[in-house]
Amino acid sequence: MSSWTAPIVFAACSLVIGLGAVLAESNVRVTGNNLGYEPEQPIHFSHRVHAGELQMDCLSCHYGAEKSRHAGVPPAELCMGCHAHVTSTLDVKLQEKALAEAEGREPKTIVSVELRKLYDALGLDGELKTDPTKERRPIEWVRVHNLPDYVYFDHRVHVARGLACQTCHGPVGSMERIRQESTLAMGWCMDCHRKNAADPTAARATPAGGAIELGDGEHVSIDCARCHY
Ligand code: HEC
Ligand code: HEC
Ligand code: HEC
Ligand code: HEC
Ligand code: HEC
């Protein structure tokens, strides 16, 4: 064994023992069991509408994915770029407009039940003005994807490699409610890493069919310590 591999092998062994102990102690949620998880969210926010029909770029809301470990969920203020004006769906607005015309009055602002929840979170009143008696509180989105704490994953490096979000998250633009589409199991990470590590000089096919360009001598790591501290 050469001198530099010894610490790595040692680290791997102590890791396996350590993890074994952790798993024996607690009831660790195995992420692989979470495939298809599609929890009800506090506001009916539709990716089909926003990312699909309106064709909004994923990064316009999940800007963290390019800059940090976590993609993050956008703050409610970001939604107001549109929802300061869009207070209900277009068909409801048009119905009210037609009704108002027939009754010879000004159309009223109709606030839908779901968007009312957004305005409540921001402490806004019926006119969408700040109501000093209302408390602002963050929307408690239910987290869908969640790796165990002992795994290190970083969006930045994957996104910088040109991997599409859909490679790992599936057809989000057609999801009415967000759903976990990959197992997030170790074997899933490893399959892609192995595929990309096999030939370090060629461009490699990703499951979505895109290519990841790796420079000369660059490897996608399958070292235990890269994903486990
Ligand atoms: C680029 C503009 C834009 C942004 C930003 C945006 N939305 Fe929307 N949203 C729309 C439009 C347009 C519709 C209405 C689609 C329709 O007419 O059916 C809509 C519809 C909705 C609806 C359904 C409304 C109803 O009455 O059923 C909800 C809820 C919603 N958005 C929540 C959000 C949240 C939460 C955010 C921030 C995370 C957000 N939106 C960001 C444009 C936007
Ligand atoms: C208008 C803002 C907006 C856009 C555009 C958007 N998202 Fe989201 N995304 C959200 C919000 C808000 C949530 C949290 C609520 C939910 O789960 O639906 C979320 C949740 C998610 C989650 C689940 C997070 C978790 O808890 O595990 C994933 C994955 C995701 N988005 C991926 C995408 C992808 C991929 C795209 C582009 C195809 C995209 N999003 C476009 C606002 C957006
Ligand atoms: C190589 C696979 C992969 C790619 C590519 C990827 N993700 Fe993720 N994503 C994951 C994994 C794994 C998690 C769970 C991370 C955790 O629990 O720490 C996750 C979690 C998330 C979450 C919720 C937790 C968080 O990190 O804030 C959101 C939102 C999200 N991804 C959006 C996106 C968007 C948007 C893109 C594209 C710009 C993207 N992801 C690209 C694998 C990926
Ligand atoms: C679809 C392919 C794919 C999947 C799935 C994937 N990865 Fe990766 N991963 C890559 C590629 C390509 C790189 C090389 C990026 C680089 O070095 O520029 C990488 C690099 C990494 C790195 C090294 C980052 C650094 O700091 O050098 C870590 C850690 C990592 N991935 C963890 C994970 C984990 C954990 C999972 C599963 C939850 C996962 N990856 C799933 C393709 C993937
Ligand atoms: C590319 C990232 C990646 C690499 C490299 C990696 N793992 Fe993992 N490992 C994970 C993920 C993700 C999980 C959690 C998901 C799961 O339970 O499958 C995990 C879980 C584990 C577990 C918990 C038990 C289990 O299977 O549920 C052990 C033990 C483990 N890894 C050991 C190792 C060892 C030893 C190596 C080196 C030979 C290694 N890992 C390399 C990503 C990785």
Coordinates of C-alpha atoms and ligand atoms in Angstrom, one line a residue:
M1 CA 0.0 0.0 0.0
S2 CA 1.5 3.3 -1.0
S3 CA 1.8 6.0 1.7
W4 CA -1.0 8.3 0.4
T5 CA -3.7 5.6 0.2
A6 CA -3.3 4.5 3.8
P7 CA -5.1 7.6 5.3
I8 CA -7.9 7.2 2.8
V9 CA -8.4 3.6 3.6
F10 CA -8.3 4.3 7.2
A11 CA -10.8 7.2 6.8
A12 CA -13.1 4.8 4.9
C13 CA -12.9 2.1 7.5
S14 CA -13.6 4.4 10.4
L15 CA -16.4 6.0 8.4
V16 CA -18.1 2.6 7.9
I17 CA -17.7 1.8 11.6
G18 CA -19.0 5.2 12.6
L19 CA -22.0 5.1 10.3
G20 CA -22.8 1.6 11.3
A21 CA -22.9 2.8 14.9
V22 CA -25.1 5.8 14.0
L23 CA -27.5 3.6 12.0
A24 CA -27.8 1.0 14.8
E25 CA -28.5 3.8 17.3
S26 CA -31.1 5.7 15.6
N27 CA -34.0 5.3 13.2
V28 CA -32.3 6.9 10.2
R29 CA -34.8 7.7 7.4
V30 CA -33.4 5.9 4.4
T31 CA -33.9 8.4 1.5
G32 CA -34.4 5.6 -1.0
N33 CA -37.8 4.9 0.6
N34 CA -38.8 8.5 -0.3
L35 CA -39.1 7.9 -4.0
G36 CA -42.4 9.4 -5.2
Y37 CA -42.8 11.5 -2.1
E38 CA -45.3 14.3 -3.0
P39 CA -46.5 16.0 0.1
E40 CA -49.3 18.6 0.3
Q41 CA -47.8 22.1 0.5
P42 CA -49.2 25.1 2.5
I43 CA -49.9 27.0 -0.7
H44 CA -50.9 25.3 -3.9
F45 CA -47.9 26.4 -5.9
S46 CA -47.7 24.8 -9.3
H47 CA -44.5 24.1 -11.1
R48 CA -46.6 23.1 -14.2
V49 CA -47.9 26.7 -14.3
H50 CA -44.8 28.6 -13.5
A51 CA -41.9 26.5 -14.9
G52 CA -44.1 24.9 -17.6
E53 CA -46.7 27.3 -19.0
L54 CA -45.0 30.5 -18.0
Q55 CA -41.6 29.0 -18.9
M56 CA -39.8 30.6 -16.0
D57 CA -36.2 29.6 -15.6
C58 CA -35.6 27.3 -12.6
L59 CA -32.7 29.5 -11.6
S60 CA -34.8 32.6 -11.4
C61 CA -36.3 31.2 -8.3
H62 CA -33.7 28.6 -7.2
Y63 CA -30.8 31.0 -7.7
G64 CA -28.9 29.3 -4.9
A65 CA -28.3 26.2 -7.1
E66 CA -25.6 28.1 -9.0
K67 CA -23.9 29.8 -6.1
S68 CA -24.1 27.5 -3.1
R69 CA -24.6 24.0 -1.7
H70 CA -28.4 24.4 -1.5
A71 CA -30.7 25.4 -4.3
G72 CA -33.1 27.0 -1.7
V73 CA -36.7 28.0 -2.0
P74 CA -37.4 31.6 -3.0
P75 CA -38.7 34.1 -0.4
A76 CA -42.3 35.3 -0.7
E77 CA -41.1 38.8 -1.7
L78 CA -39.9 37.3 -5.0
C79 CA -43.4 36.1 -5.9
M80 CA -44.7 39.7 -5.5
G81 CA -42.8 40.7 -8.7
C82 CA -45.9 39.2 -10.4
H83 CA -48.5 38.7 -7.7
A84 CA -48.6 42.4 -6.7
H85 CA -50.7 42.5 -10.0
V86 CA -51.8 38.9 -10.6
T87 CA -54.2 38.3 -7.7
S88 CA -56.1 35.4 -9.2
T89 CA -56.1 33.3 -12.3
L90 CA -56.7 35.0 -15.6
D91 CA -60.1 33.4 -16.2
V92 CA -61.4 34.6 -12.9
K93 CA -60.2 38.1 -13.7
L94 CA -61.9 38.0 -17.1
Q95 CA -65.2 36.8 -15.7
E96 CA -65.2 39.6 -13.2
K97 CA -64.4 42.1 -15.9
A98 CA -67.3 40.9 -18.1
L99 CA -69.7 40.9 -15.1
A100 CA -68.6 44.5 -14.1
E101 CA -69.2 45.7 -17.7
A102 CA -72.7 44.1 -17.7
E103 CA -73.5 45.7 -14.4
G104 CA -72.0 49.0 -15.4
R105 CA -69.4 49.3 -12.6
E106 CA -65.6 49.1 -12.1
P107 CA -64.2 45.6 -11.8
K108 CA -63.3 44.6 -8.3
T109 CA -59.9 43.1 -7.4
I110 CA -60.5 39.4 -6.8
V111 CA -58.0 37.7 -4.6
S112 CA -57.9 33.9 -4.9
V113 CA -57.9 31.6 -1.8
E114 CA -54.3 30.4 -2.5
L115 CA -52.9 33.8 -3.2
R116 CA -54.5 35.2 0.0
K117 CA -52.2 32.8 1.9
L118 CA -49.2 34.4 0.1
Y119 CA -50.4 37.9 1.1
D120 CA -51.1 36.8 4.6
A121 CA -47.5 35.6 4.9
L122 CA -46.3 39.0 3.9
G123 CA -48.6 40.8 6.3
L124 CA -50.7 42.5 3.6
D125 CA -54.3 43.6 3.9
G126 CA -57.1 43.4 1.3
E127 CA -55.7 46.2 -0.7
L128 CA -52.3 44.5 -0.7
K129 CA -50.9 47.3 1.6
T130 CA -48.8 46.5 4.7
D131 CA -51.1 46.0 7.7
P132 CA -49.2 46.9 10.9
T133 CA -51.5 44.7 12.9
K134 CA -50.5 41.6 10.9
E135 CA -47.4 39.6 11.6
R136 CA -45.2 38.5 8.7
R137 CA -44.3 34.9 8.9
P138 CA -42.4 32.7 6.5
I139 CA -44.3 30.2 4.4
E140 CA -43.7 26.7 5.8
W141 CA -43.0 24.7 2.7
V142 CA -42.7 21.0 3.3
R143 CA -39.2 19.8 2.4
V144 CA -39.3 17.0 -0.2
H145 CA -35.6 16.1 -0.9
N146 CA -33.5 15.5 2.1
L147 CA -30.2 13.6 2.3
P148 CA -29.0 12.3 5.6
D149 CA -26.7 14.6 7.5
Y150 CA -23.7 12.4 6.9
V151 CA -23.8 12.9 3.1
Y152 CA -22.3 15.9 1.5
F153 CA -24.0 17.2 -1.7
D154 CA -23.3 20.5 -3.4
H155 CA -25.6 21.8 -6.2
R156 CA -23.0 24.3 -7.5
V157 CA -20.5 21.8 -8.9
H158 CA -23.2 19.8 -10.6
V159 CA -24.9 22.8 -12.1
A160 CA -21.5 24.2 -13.2
R161 CA -21.0 21.0 -15.1
G162 CA -24.0 21.7 -17.1
L163 CA -26.2 18.9 -15.6
A164 CA -29.9 19.9 -16.2
C165 CA -32.0 20.1 -13.0
Q166 CA -34.3 17.6 -14.7
T167 CA -31.5 15.0 -14.8
C168 CA -31.9 14.5 -11.1
H169 CA -35.4 16.1 -10.4
G170 CA -37.4 14.7 -13.4
P171 CA -40.0 16.6 -15.4
V172 CA -40.7 19.3 -12.9
G173 CA -42.3 21.6 -15.5
S174 CA -45.2 19.2 -15.8
M175 CA -45.7 18.7 -12.0
E176 CA -48.7 20.2 -10.4
R177 CA -47.1 19.4 -7.0
I178 CA -43.4 18.7 -6.6
R179 CA -42.4 15.1 -6.3
Q180 CA -39.2 13.2 -5.6
E181 CA -38.2 11.5 -8.8
S182 CA -34.8 9.9 -7.9
T183 CA -34.0 7.6 -5.1
L184 CA -31.1 9.8 -3.8
A185 CA -29.6 6.6 -2.7
M186 CA -25.8 6.0 -2.7
G187 CA -26.1 3.7 -5.7
W188 CA -27.8 6.4 -7.6
C189 CA -25.0 9.0 -7.0
M190 CA -22.3 6.3 -7.6
D191 CA -23.8 5.1 -10.9
C192 CA -23.4 8.6 -12.4
H193 CA -20.1 9.2 -10.8
R194 CA -18.7 5.9 -12.0
K195 CA -19.9 6.6 -15.5
N196 CA -18.2 9.9 -15.5
A197 CA -15.1 8.7 -13.8
A198 CA -14.4 5.8 -16.2
D199 CA -12.8 7.8 -18.9
P200 CA -11.4 11.1 -17.6
T201 CA -10.7 12.7 -21.0
A202 CA -13.8 12.2 -23.0
A203 CA -17.1 14.0 -22.8
R204 CA -19.6 11.7 -21.1
A205 CA -23.3 11.1 -21.7
T206 CA -25.6 11.9 -18.8
P207 CA -28.8 10.0 -18.2
A208 CA -30.7 12.9 -19.8
G209 CA -28.5 12.6 -22.8
G210 CA -26.5 15.8 -22.3
A211 CA -22.8 15.7 -22.2
I212 CA -20.5 16.7 -19.3
E213 CA -17.1 18.0 -20.4
L214 CA -14.3 17.1 -18.1
G215 CA -10.8 18.6 -18.7
D216 CA -7.7 16.5 -19.0
G217 CA -6.9 14.7 -15.8
E218 CA -10.1 15.7 -14.1
H219 CA -12.1 13.0 -12.4
V220 CA -15.5 12.7 -10.9
S221 CA -14.7 11.3 -7.5
I222 CA -15.9 8.0 -6.1
D223 CA -13.8 8.4 -2.9
C224 CA -15.9 7.8 0.2
A225 CA -14.5 11.0 1.8
R226 CA -15.9 13.2 -1.0
C227 CA -19.5 12.4 0.0
H228 CA -19.0 11.5 3.6
Y229 CA -17.1 13.6 6.1
Ligands
HEC1 C1 -43.3 35.7 -13.6 C2 -44.5 36.0 -12.8 C3 -44.8 35.1 -11.6 C4 -44.0 34.9 -10.5 C5 -42.6 35.4 -10.2 C6 -44.8 34.0 -9.7 N1 -46.0 33.7 -10.2 FE1 -47.5 32.7 -9.4 N2 -48.6 32.9 -11.1 C7 -48.3 33.7 -12.2 C8 -49.4 33.8 -13.1 C9 -49.5 34.6 -14.4 C10 -50.4 32.9 -12.6 C11 -51.8 32.7 -13.1 C12 -51.9 31.6 -14.1 C13 -53.4 31.5 -14.5 O1 -54.0 32.4 -15.0 O2 -53.9 30.3 -14.4 C14 -49.9 32.4 -11.3 C15 -50.6 31.6 -10.5 C16 -50.3 31.3 -9.2 C17 -51.1 30.6 -8.2 C18 -52.5 30.1 -8.4 C19 -53.5 31.2 -8.2 C20 -54.9 30.8 -8.2 O3 -55.8 31.6 -8.0 O4 -55.2 29.6 -8.2 C21 -50.4 30.6 -7.0 C22 -50.9 30.0 -5.7 C23 -49.1 31.2 -7.3 N3 -49.1 31.6 -8.6 C24 -48.1 31.3 -6.3 C25 -46.9 31.8 -6.5 C26 -45.8 31.8 -5.6 C27 -45.9 31.3 -4.2 C28 -44.7 32.4 -6.2 C29 -43.4 32.7 -5.6 C30 -42.7 31.5 -5.2 C31 -45.2 32.8 -7.5 N4 -46.4 32.4 -7.7 C32 -44.4 33.5 -8.4 C33 -47.1 34.4 -12.3 C34 -46.1 34.4 -11.4
HEC2 C1 -41.7 31.0 -9.4 C2 -40.6 30.3 -8.7 C3 -40.2 28.9 -9.0 C4 -39.7 28.4 -10.2 C5 -39.7 29.2 -11.6 C6 -39.3 27.1 -10.0 N1 -39.5 26.7 -8.7 FE1 -39.1 25.0 -7.8 N2 -39.9 25.6 -6.1 C7 -40.5 26.9 -5.9 C8 -41.2 26.9 -4.6 C9 -41.9 28.1 -4.0 C10 -41.0 25.6 -4.0 C11 -41.5 25.1 -2.6 C12 -42.9 24.7 -2.8 C13 -43.1 23.4 -3.5 O1 -42.5 22.4 -3.1 O2 -43.8 23.4 -4.5 C14 -40.2 24.8 -5.0 C15 -39.8 23.5 -4.8 C16 -38.9 22.8 -5.6 C17 -38.3 21.6 -5.4 C18 -38.5 20.7 -4.1 C19 -37.7 21.3 -3.0 C20 -37.6 20.3 -1.8 O3 -38.3 20.6 -0.8 O4 -37.0 19.2 -1.9 C21 -37.5 21.2 -6.5 C22 -36.7 20.0 -6.7 C23 -37.7 22.3 -7.4 N3 -38.5 23.3 -6.9 C24 -37.1 22.3 -8.7 C25 -37.4 23.2 -9.7 C26 -37.0 23.1 -11.0 C27 -36.2 21.9 -11.6 C28 -37.5 24.2 -11.7 C29 -37.4 24.5 -13.2 C30 -37.9 23.5 -14.1 C31 -38.2 25.0 -10.7 N4 -38.2 24.4 -9.5 C32 -38.8 26.2 -11.0 C33 -40.4 27.9 -6.7 C34 -40.1 27.8 -8.1
HEC3 C1 -26.8 15.8 -9.6 C2 -28.2 15.8 -9.2 C3 -28.9 17.1 -9.0 C4 -29.0 18.2 -9.9 C5 -28.4 18.3 -11.3 C6 -29.8 19.2 -9.3 N1 -30.2 18.7 -8.0 FE1 -31.5 19.7 -6.7 N2 -31.2 18.2 -5.3 C7 -30.4 17.1 -5.5 C8 -30.2 16.4 -4.3 C9 -29.4 15.1 -4.1 C10 -31.0 17.1 -3.3 C11 -31.1 16.9 -1.8 C12 -30.0 17.7 -1.1 C13 -29.9 17.6 0.4 O1 -30.7 17.0 1.0 O2 -28.9 18.2 0.9 C14 -31.6 18.3 -4.0 C15 -32.4 19.2 -3.4 C16 -32.9 20.3 -4.1 C17 -33.8 21.3 -3.5 C18 -34.3 21.4 -2.1 C19 -33.2 21.5 -1.1 C20 -32.2 22.5 -1.4 O3 -31.0 22.2 -1.7 O4 -32.4 23.7 -1.2 C21 -34.2 22.2 -4.5 C22 -35.1 23.4 -4.4 C23 -33.5 21.7 -5.7 N3 -32.8 20.6 -5.4 C24 -33.6 22.4 -7.0 C25 -32.7 22.1 -8.0 C26 -32.6 23.0 -9.2 C27 -33.5 24.2 -9.5 C28 -31.7 22.4 -10.0 C29 -31.1 23.0 -11.3 C30 -30.6 24.3 -11.3 C31 -31.2 21.2 -9.3 N4 -31.8 21.1 -8.1 C32 -30.2 20.4 -9.8 C33 -29.8 16.7 -6.7 C34 -29.7 17.5 -7.8
HEC4 C1 -26.2 12.6 -13.1 C2 -24.9 12.6 -12.6 C3 -24.6 12.8 -11.1 C4 -25.4 12.4 -10.1 C5 -26.7 11.7 -10.1 C6 -24.6 12.8 -8.9 N1 -23.5 13.4 -9.3 FE1 -22.1 14.2 -8.0 N2 -21.0 14.8 -9.6 C7 -21.3 14.6 -10.9 C8 -20.2 15.2 -11.7 C9 -20.2 15.2 -13.2 C10 -19.3 15.8 -10.8 C11 -18.0 16.5 -11.2 C12 -18.1 17.9 -11.0 C13 -16.8 18.6 -11.1 O1 -15.8 18.2 -10.6 O2 -16.7 19.6 -11.8 C14 -19.8 15.5 -9.5 C15 -19.1 15.9 -8.3 C16 -19.5 15.6 -7.0 C17 -18.8 15.9 -5.8 C18 -17.4 16.6 -5.8 C19 -17.6 18.0 -5.5 C20 -16.4 18.7 -5.1 O3 -16.4 19.5 -4.2 O4 -15.3 18.5 -5.7 C21 -19.5 15.5 -4.8 C22 -19.2 15.6 -3.3 C23 -20.7 14.9 -5.3 N3 -20.7 15.0 -6.7 C24 -21.7 14.3 -4.5 C25 -22.8 13.7 -5.1 C26 -23.8 13.0 -4.2 C27 -23.8 12.9 -2.7 C28 -24.8 12.6 -5.1 C29 -26.0 11.8 -4.8 C30 -26.9 12.3 -3.7 C31 -24.4 12.9 -6.5 N4 -23.2 13.6 -6.4 C32 -25.1 12.6 -7.6 C33 -22.4 14.0 -11.4 C34 -23.4 13.4 -10.6
HEC5 C1 -21.1 10.1 -4.7 C2 -21.4 10.1 -3.3 C3 -21.0 9.0 -2.4 C4 -19.8 8.3 -2.3 C5 -18.6 8.5 -3.2 C6 -20.0 7.3 -1.3 N1 -21.2 7.4 -0.7 FE1 -21.9 6.4 0.9 N2 -23.7 7.3 0.7 C7 -24.1 8.2 -0.2 C8 -25.4 8.6 0.0 C9 -26.2 9.6 -0.8 C10 -25.9 7.8 1.1 C11 -27.3 7.9 1.8 C12 -28.4 7.3 0.9 C13 -28.5 5.9 1.1 O1 -28.9 5.4 2.2 O2 -28.3 5.1 0.2 C14 -24.8 7.0 1.6 C15 -24.9 6.1 2.6 C16 -23.8 5.4 3.1 C17 -23.9 4.5 4.2 C18 -25.1 4.2 5.1 C19 -25.6 2.9 4.9 C20 -26.5 2.7 3.8 O3 -26.1 2.1 2.8 O4 -27.7 3.1 3.8 C21 -22.6 3.9 4.4 C22 -22.2 3.0 5.4 C23 -21.8 4.5 3.3 N3 -22.5 5.4 2.5 C24 -20.4 4.2 3.1 C25 -19.7 4.6 2.1 C26 -18.3 4.1 1.7 C27 -17.6 3.1 2.6 C28 -17.9 4.7 0.6 C29 -16.6 4.5 -0.2 C30 -16.5 3.2 -0.7 C31 -19.0 5.6 0.2 N4 -20.1 5.5 1.1 C32 -19.0 6.5 -0.9 C33 -23.2 8.8 -1.1 C34 -21.9 8.4 -1.4

